[in-house]
Amino acid sequence: MTASPVILLGGQRCGTTALAYALNLAFDDHGGHFTVNGKLPYLLHRWLTREDLRHGHLRADEILHALDRRPPDGAGAARWRERVERSLRRAAREVAEGRAGEDPAALGRRILTESAGELPYWGDKYNEYLLHLDHLDALLPDARYVMLVRHPEEAARSMLRWTGDRPWLPATREAALAKWTSWNSNWPGLAGRLPAGRKLVVEYQALCRGEATGPLSEFTGLDLAPYLTGLKPRTAAAPEETGLPAPTARLWARLRAAAASPGAPAPSLPQPEPALR
């Protein structure tokens, strides 16, 4: 029996990639697959709409091109990519012939299910999922979510040190903190609708200290201890008093409280300002 998927969420520079590689190895060793930056649900949000279905035109080629431009990584990624292409090509033909129905979420769920195959465990990580949580919830109504949170000052410093061809990178501390706040503020809305067994908030420094190994193992159903021992922080923990903007500080307090009580509802603290949502 295939378990419900595990989706790893988190803003940029919050440690999600390192955790995703650990989950990838653990899932692969147990006959499953965890995709590092699979991003298929994100691409389906862009390229599978009601208009596409109405006009009989699912752009499977655009989705596959995006997957190949920055390929998903991790053990088993090539086999996953093959299943994705088979499912997309079949779905695109059905759309072209008017046999795919009118519900993009239903078709998206089918594509994701076929891409997972009959694996006993599967999951995915992609930072941009935080921007489309309602869509993700519609595609994967039984998914379990791990939300990895990191002190906004640490994340902002890491963003500003990031290199490579990333034109969307912020250039100032203020912009980096605003981006952290905007992305992470999407989580409480989904978290408030999920039962305790489908959500786990993990704090980055606690993860690196090994304090989250037990909760993560229980949540995924796998013994993750052998896979998480190498996770170490690349920078020192930021002091709590760092002069954060008020909306950022309030959101961080809320996320940190949720991480301290795994599975519990977030406390009723003030929400970030609407302009940052």
mmCIF file of C-alpha atoms in Angstrom:
data_model
loop_
_atom_site.group_PDB
_atom_site.id
_atom_site.type_symbol
_atom_site.label_atom_id
_atom_site.label_comp_id
_atom_site.label_asym_id
_atom_site.label_seq_id
_atom_site.Cartn_x
_atom_site.Cartn_y
_atom_site.Cartn_z
ATOM 1 C CA MET A 1 0.000 0.000 0.000
ATOM 2 C CA THR A 2 1.372 3.400 -0.973
ATOM 3 C CA ALA A 3 1.632 5.865 1.903
ATOM 4 C CA SER A 4 0.416 9.424 1.507
ATOM 5 C CA PRO A 5 3.117 11.668 0.041
ATOM 6 C CA VAL A 6 5.457 13.718 2.208
ATOM 7 C CA ILE A 7 5.956 17.268 0.948
ATOM 8 C CA LEU A 8 8.871 19.257 2.347
ATOM 9 C CA LEU A 9 8.141 22.984 2.515
ATOM 10 C CA GLY A 10 10.379 25.901 3.393
ATOM 11 C CA GLY A 11 11.589 29.250 2.145
ATOM 12 C CA GLN A 12 14.804 29.780 0.263
ATOM 13 C CA ARG A 13 18.031 29.256 2.228
ATOM 14 C CA CYS A 14 16.217 27.509 5.077
ATOM 15 C CA GLY A 15 17.945 24.133 4.785
ATOM 16 C CA THR A 16 15.334 22.323 2.709
ATOM 17 C CA THR A 17 17.773 21.053 0.084
ATOM 18 C CA ALA A 18 20.044 19.357 2.641
ATOM 19 C CA LEU A 19 17.057 17.748 4.350
ATOM 20 C CA ALA A 20 15.604 16.735 0.979
ATOM 21 C CA TYR A 21 18.771 14.829 0.052
ATOM 22 C CA ALA A 22 18.634 12.978 3.373
ATOM 23 C CA LEU A 23 14.985 12.065 2.760
ATOM 24 C CA ASN A 24 15.841 11.036 -0.798
ATOM 25 C CA LEU A 25 18.388 8.490 0.414
ATOM 26 C CA ALA A 26 16.105 7.194 3.152
ATOM 27 C CA PHE A 27 13.128 6.792 0.828
ATOM 28 C CA ASP A 28 15.282 5.156 -1.858
ATOM 29 C CA ASP A 29 16.750 2.650 0.599
ATOM 30 C CA HIS A 30 13.213 1.660 1.612
ATOM 31 C CA GLY A 31 11.936 1.163 -1.927
ATOM 32 C CA GLY A 32 10.407 4.617 -2.348
ATOM 33 C CA HIS A 33 11.399 7.901 -3.890
ATOM 34 C CA PHE A 34 11.750 11.466 -2.640
ATOM 35 C CA THR A 35 12.405 13.990 -5.391
ATOM 36 C CA VAL A 36 14.781 16.870 -4.721
ATOM 37 C CA ASN A 37 13.252 19.870 -6.494
ATOM 38 C CA GLY A 38 10.780 17.770 -8.468
ATOM 39 C CA LYS A 39 8.546 20.830 -8.956
ATOM 40 C CA LEU A 40 5.937 18.925 -10.967
ATOM 41 C CA PRO A 41 2.965 20.281 -8.938
ATOM 42 C CA TYR A 42 4.343 23.804 -9.428
ATOM 43 C CA LEU A 43 4.540 23.282 -13.192
ATOM 44 C CA LEU A 44 1.056 21.790 -13.302
ATOM 45 C CA HIS A 45 -0.196 24.954 -11.610
ATOM 46 C CA ARG A 46 1.261 26.948 -14.503
ATOM 47 C CA TRP A 47 0.475 24.638 -17.406
ATOM 48 C CA LEU A 48 -2.685 22.721 -16.472
ATOM 49 C CA THR A 49 -5.656 25.080 -16.237
ATOM 50 C CA ARG A 50 -9.350 24.989 -17.052
ATOM 51 C CA GLU A 51 -8.592 27.028 -20.159
ATOM 52 C CA ASP A 52 -6.065 24.409 -21.288
ATOM 53 C CA LEU A 53 -8.663 21.658 -20.878
ATOM 54 C CA ARG A 54 -11.361 23.687 -22.609
ATOM 55 C CA HIS A 55 -9.096 24.307 -25.601
ATOM 56 C CA GLY A 56 -7.775 20.740 -25.680
ATOM 57 C CA HIS A 57 -4.159 21.768 -25.242
ATOM 58 C CA LEU A 58 -2.056 20.454 -22.361
ATOM 59 C CA ARG A 59 1.512 21.694 -22.930
ATOM 60 C CA ALA A 60 3.321 18.556 -21.857
ATOM 61 C CA ASP A 61 6.336 19.739 -23.874
ATOM 62 C CA GLU A 62 6.642 22.917 -21.783
ATOM 63 C CA ILE A 63 6.484 20.947 -18.531
ATOM 64 C CA LEU A 64 9.097 18.446 -19.703
ATOM 65 C CA HIS A 65 11.356 21.243 -20.954
ATOM 66 C CA ALA A 66 11.175 22.934 -17.543
ATOM 67 C CA LEU A 67 12.002 19.655 -15.806
ATOM 68 C CA ASP A 68 15.034 19.168 -18.039
ATOM 69 C CA ARG A 69 16.301 22.749 -17.876
ATOM 70 C CA ARG A 70 16.997 22.393 -14.146
ATOM 71 C CA PRO A 71 16.602 18.653 -13.615
ATOM 72 C CA PRO A 72 15.276 17.245 -10.352
ATOM 73 C CA ASP A 73 17.995 15.500 -8.387
ATOM 74 C CA GLY A 74 18.574 12.592 -6.069
ATOM 75 C CA ALA A 75 18.645 8.817 -6.294
ATOM 76 C CA GLY A 76 15.924 7.520 -8.591
ATOM 77 C CA ALA A 77 15.338 10.868 -10.312
ATOM 78 C CA ALA A 78 15.821 9.442 -13.810
ATOM 79 C CA ARG A 79 13.242 6.693 -13.240
ATOM 80 C CA TRP A 80 10.808 9.256 -11.827
ATOM 81 C CA ARG A 81 11.359 11.478 -14.877
ATOM 82 C CA GLU A 82 10.478 8.572 -17.179
ATOM 83 C CA ARG A 83 7.208 7.933 -15.342
ATOM 84 C CA VAL A 84 6.371 11.642 -15.495
ATOM 85 C CA GLU A 85 6.834 11.749 -19.259
ATOM 86 C CA ARG A 86 4.691 8.680 -19.847
ATOM 87 C CA SER A 87 1.881 10.115 -17.746
ATOM 88 C CA LEU A 88 2.091 13.588 -19.295
ATOM 89 C CA ARG A 89 2.063 12.266 -22.837
ATOM 90 C CA ARG A 90 -0.960 10.095 -22.123
ATOM 91 C CA ALA A 91 -2.774 12.973 -20.430
ATOM 92 C CA ALA A 92 -1.962 15.405 -23.247
ATOM 93 C CA ARG A 93 -3.458 12.999 -25.802
ATOM 94 C CA GLU A 94 -6.622 12.625 -23.738
ATOM 95 C CA VAL A 95 -6.911 16.403 -23.398
ATOM 96 C CA ALA A 96 -6.485 16.836 -27.149
ATOM 97 C CA GLU A 97 -9.267 14.312 -27.764
ATOM 98 C CA GLY A 98 -11.606 15.805 -25.167
ATOM 99 C CA ARG A 99 -11.454 12.738 -22.911
ATOM 100 C CA ALA A 100 -9.771 14.303 -19.861
ATOM 101 C CA GLY A 101 -12.762 15.988 -18.236
ATOM 102 C CA GLU A 102 -12.966 19.581 -17.054
ATOM 103 C CA ASP A 103 -11.245 19.447 -13.653
ATOM 104 C CA PRO A 104 -7.518 20.327 -13.794
ATOM 105 C CA ALA A 105 -7.003 19.294 -10.167
ATOM 106 C CA ALA A 106 -8.359 15.803 -10.843
ATOM 107 C CA LEU A 107 -6.107 15.377 -13.869
ATOM 108 C CA GLY A 108 -3.153 16.769 -11.940
ATOM 109 C CA ARG A 109 -3.770 14.267 -9.131
ATOM 110 C CA ARG A 110 -3.764 11.454 -11.655
ATOM 111 C CA ILE A 111 -0.477 12.615 -13.210
ATOM 112 C CA LEU A 112 1.184 12.840 -9.808
ATOM 113 C CA THR A 113 -0.145 9.432 -8.760
ATOM 114 C CA GLU A 114 1.040 7.799 -11.973
ATOM 115 C CA SER A 115 4.436 9.487 -11.607
ATOM 116 C CA ALA A 116 4.799 8.035 -8.112
ATOM 117 C CA GLY A 117 3.956 4.565 -9.394
ATOM 118 C CA GLU A 118 3.365 1.818 -6.838
ATOM 119 C CA LEU A 119 6.102 3.025 -4.510
ATOM 120 C CA PRO A 120 5.485 2.476 -0.788
ATOM 121 C CA TYR A 121 6.903 5.929 0.060
ATOM 122 C CA TRP A 122 7.168 9.056 -2.029
ATOM 123 C CA GLY A 123 7.574 12.769 -1.615
ATOM 124 C CA ASP A 124 9.022 15.954 -3.014
ATOM 125 C CA LYS A 125 10.621 19.268 -2.130
ATOM 126 C CA TYR A 126 10.486 22.562 -3.971
ATOM 127 C CA ASN A 127 10.669 25.963 -2.280
ATOM 128 C CA GLU A 128 8.110 27.582 -4.574
ATOM 129 C CA TYR A 129 5.391 25.250 -3.306
ATOM 130 C CA LEU A 130 5.004 27.769 -0.481
ATOM 131 C CA LEU A 131 3.584 30.213 -3.035
ATOM 132 C CA HIS A 132 0.716 27.924 -4.128
ATOM 133 C CA LEU A 133 -0.374 25.939 -1.081
ATOM 134 C CA ASP A 134 -4.077 25.912 -1.934
ATOM 135 C CA HIS A 135 -3.290 24.433 -5.334
ATOM 136 C CA LEU A 136 -0.936 21.894 -3.760
ATOM 137 C CA ASP A 137 -3.628 20.892 -1.273
ATOM 138 C CA ALA A 138 -6.115 20.405 -4.125
ATOM 139 C CA LEU A 139 -3.668 18.225 -6.064
ATOM 140 C CA LEU A 140 -2.603 16.159 -3.039
ATOM 141 C CA PRO A 141 -5.517 16.160 -0.567
ATOM 142 C CA ASP A 142 -3.927 13.474 1.626
ATOM 143 C CA ALA A 143 -0.353 14.842 1.645
ATOM 144 C CA ARG A 144 1.648 15.190 4.839
ATOM 145 C CA TYR A 145 3.711 18.356 5.186
ATOM 146 C CA VAL A 146 7.062 18.994 6.841
ATOM 147 C CA MET A 147 7.587 22.739 7.203
ATOM 148 C CA LEU A 148 11.242 23.630 7.809
ATOM 149 C CA VAL A 149 11.679 27.096 9.310
ATOM 150 C CA ARG A 150 14.863 29.058 9.903
ATOM 151 C CA HIS A 151 15.537 32.281 11.772
ATOM 152 C CA PRO A 152 14.806 35.059 9.260
ATOM 153 C CA GLU A 153 18.124 36.778 9.925
ATOM 154 C CA GLU A 154 20.047 33.595 9.136
ATOM 155 C CA ALA A 155 18.006 33.038 5.967
ATOM 156 C CA ALA A 156 18.477 36.645 4.854
ATOM 157 C CA ARG A 157 22.242 36.511 5.353
ATOM 158 C CA SER A 158 22.388 33.281 3.363
ATOM 159 C CA MET A 159 20.326 34.810 0.543
ATOM 160 C CA LEU A 160 22.729 37.726 0.271
ATOM 161 C CA ARG A 161 25.719 35.373 0.049
ATOM 162 C CA TRP A 162 24.080 33.163 -2.578
ATOM 163 C CA THR A 163 25.771 33.166 -5.979
ATOM 164 C CA GLY A 164 24.974 31.917 -9.461
ATOM 165 C CA ASP A 165 22.470 32.863 -12.138
ATOM 166 C CA ARG A 166 19.579 33.853 -9.877
ATOM 167 C CA PRO A 167 18.139 37.174 -11.063
ATOM 168 C CA TRP A 168 15.320 36.900 -8.520
ATOM 169 C CA LEU A 169 17.709 37.168 -5.560
ATOM 170 C CA PRO A 170 17.151 40.145 -3.216
ATOM 171 C CA ALA A 171 20.040 42.573 -2.976
ATOM 172 C CA THR A 172 19.456 44.069 0.498
ATOM 173 C CA ARG A 173 18.757 42.766 3.985
ATOM 174 C CA GLU A 174 15.411 44.537 4.006
ATOM 175 C CA ALA A 175 14.319 42.898 0.757
ATOM 176 C CA ALA A 176 15.539 39.474 1.921
ATOM 177 C CA LEU A 177 13.594 39.736 5.174
ATOM 178 C CA ALA A 178 10.497 40.884 3.301
ATOM 179 C CA LYS A 179 10.781 37.874 0.997
ATOM 180 C CA TRP A 180 11.195 35.499 3.949
ATOM 181 C CA THR A 181 8.108 37.016 5.566
ATOM 182 C CA SER A 182 5.983 36.906 2.433
ATOM 183 C CA TRP A 183 6.788 33.277 1.647
ATOM 184 C CA ASN A 184 6.521 31.889 5.175
ATOM 185 C CA SER A 185 3.290 33.759 5.924
ATOM 186 C CA ASN A 186 1.473 31.384 3.577
ATOM 187 C CA TRP A 187 2.006 28.406 5.883
ATOM 188 C CA PRO A 188 -0.329 29.221 8.847
ATOM 189 C CA GLY A 189 -3.405 29.267 6.609
ATOM 190 C CA LEU A 190 -2.842 25.707 5.366
ATOM 191 C CA ALA A 191 -1.604 24.515 8.759
ATOM 192 C CA GLY A 192 -4.842 25.678 10.371
ATOM 193 C CA ARG A 193 -6.830 23.339 8.103
ATOM 194 C CA LEU A 194 -4.637 20.260 8.574
ATOM 195 C CA PRO A 195 -5.053 17.678 11.335
ATOM 196 C CA ALA A 196 -2.095 17.110 13.632
ATOM 197 C CA GLY A 197 -1.013 13.934 11.861
ATOM 198 C CA ARG A 198 -0.503 15.716 8.537
ATOM 199 C CA LYS A 199 1.836 18.515 9.592
ATOM 200 C CA LEU A 200 5.169 18.864 11.322
ATOM 201 C CA VAL A 201 7.078 22.111 11.815
ATOM 202 C CA VAL A 202 10.844 21.715 12.268
ATOM 203 C CA GLU A 203 13.286 24.465 13.219
ATOM 204 C CA TYR A 204 16.554 24.492 11.286
ATOM 205 C CA GLN A 205 18.990 24.735 14.193
ATOM 206 C CA ALA A 206 17.096 22.020 16.099
ATOM 207 C CA LEU A 207 17.346 19.826 12.998
ATOM 208 C CA CYS A 208 21.123 20.354 12.854
ATOM 209 C CA ARG A 209 21.430 19.537 16.574
ATOM 210 C CA GLY A 210 19.636 16.235 16.010
ATOM 211 C CA GLU A 211 16.602 17.218 18.060
ATOM 212 C CA ALA A 212 14.167 16.723 15.172
ATOM 213 C CA THR A 213 15.300 13.218 14.198
ATOM 214 C CA GLY A 214 12.743 11.468 16.395
ATOM 215 C CA PRO A 215 9.731 13.555 15.317
ATOM 216 C CA LEU A 216 10.732 13.303 11.647
ATOM 217 C CA SER A 217 11.175 9.526 11.870
ATOM 218 C CA GLU A 218 7.796 9.106 13.515
ATOM 219 C CA PHE A 219 6.143 11.427 10.994
ATOM 220 C CA THR A 220 7.556 9.696 7.905
ATOM 221 C CA GLY A 221 7.424 6.165 9.275
ATOM 222 C CA LEU A 222 11.118 5.645 8.529
ATOM 223 C CA ASP A 223 14.162 5.515 10.774
ATOM 224 C CA LEU A 224 15.946 8.657 9.635
ATOM 225 C CA ALA A 225 18.746 8.628 12.211
ATOM 226 C CA PRO A 226 21.385 7.181 9.815
ATOM 227 C CA TYR A 227 20.552 9.837 7.220
ATOM 228 C CA LEU A 228 20.413 12.980 9.352
ATOM 229 C CA THR A 229 23.683 12.699 11.261
ATOM 230 C CA GLY A 230 25.609 14.745 8.687
ATOM 231 C CA LEU A 231 23.378 17.816 8.785
ATOM 232 C CA LYS A 232 25.344 20.707 10.245
ATOM 233 C CA PRO A 233 24.650 24.456 10.198
ATOM 234 C CA ARG A 234 26.915 26.370 7.862
ATOM 235 C CA THR A 235 26.600 29.531 9.932
ATOM 236 C CA ALA A 236 26.161 30.262 13.611
ATOM 237 C CA ALA A 237 22.662 30.668 14.982
ATOM 238 C CA ALA A 238 21.408 34.228 14.857
ATOM 239 C CA PRO A 239 20.666 35.901 18.200
ATOM 240 C CA GLU A 240 16.976 36.370 18.855
ATOM 241 C CA GLU A 241 17.312 40.128 19.204
ATOM 242 C CA THR A 242 18.368 41.167 15.724
ATOM 243 C CA GLY A 243 16.150 44.179 15.086
ATOM 244 C CA LEU A 244 13.695 42.354 12.853
ATOM 245 C CA PRO A 245 10.792 44.277 11.301
ATOM 246 C CA ALA A 246 7.680 43.829 13.431
ATOM 247 C CA PRO A 247 5.736 41.632 10.941
ATOM 248 C CA THR A 248 8.776 39.388 10.513
ATOM 249 C CA ALA A 249 9.338 39.098 14.258
ATOM 250 C CA ARG A 250 5.690 38.201 14.885
ATOM 251 C CA LEU A 251 5.675 35.528 12.203
ATOM 252 C CA TRP A 252 8.965 34.058 13.405
ATOM 253 C CA ALA A 253 7.596 33.828 16.955
ATOM 254 C CA ARG A 254 4.580 31.967 15.632
ATOM 255 C CA LEU A 255 6.601 29.517 13.547
ATOM 256 C CA ARG A 256 9.108 28.895 16.320
ATOM 257 C CA ALA A 257 6.287 28.153 18.751
ATOM 258 C CA ALA A 258 4.781 25.657 16.305
ATOM 259 C CA ALA A 259 8.174 23.965 15.920
ATOM 260 C CA ALA A 260 8.499 23.678 19.697
ATOM 261 C CA SER A 261 5.175 21.777 19.844
ATOM 262 C CA PRO A 262 5.177 19.359 16.864
ATOM 263 C CA GLY A 263 1.703 18.757 15.493
ATOM 264 C CA ALA A 264 0.038 21.320 17.737
ATOM 265 C CA PRO A 265 -1.964 24.237 16.346
ATOM 266 C CA ALA A 266 -0.047 27.477 16.029
ATOM 267 C CA PRO A 267 -0.752 29.903 18.875
ATOM 268 C CA SER A 268 -3.023 32.840 18.242
ATOM 269 C CA LEU A 269 -0.390 35.451 17.633
ATOM 270 C CA PRO A 270 -0.793 38.521 15.396
ATOM 271 C CA GLN A 271 -0.617 37.816 11.691
ATOM 272 C CA PRO A 272 1.878 39.613 9.408
ATOM 273 C CA GLU A 273 0.735 42.839 7.864
ATOM 274 C CA PRO A 274 -1.552 42.246 4.837
ATOM 275 C CA ALA A 275 0.876 44.073 2.524
ATOM 276 C CA LEU A 276 3.453 41.331 3.078
ATOM 277 C CA ARG A 277 1.114 38.442 2.421
#
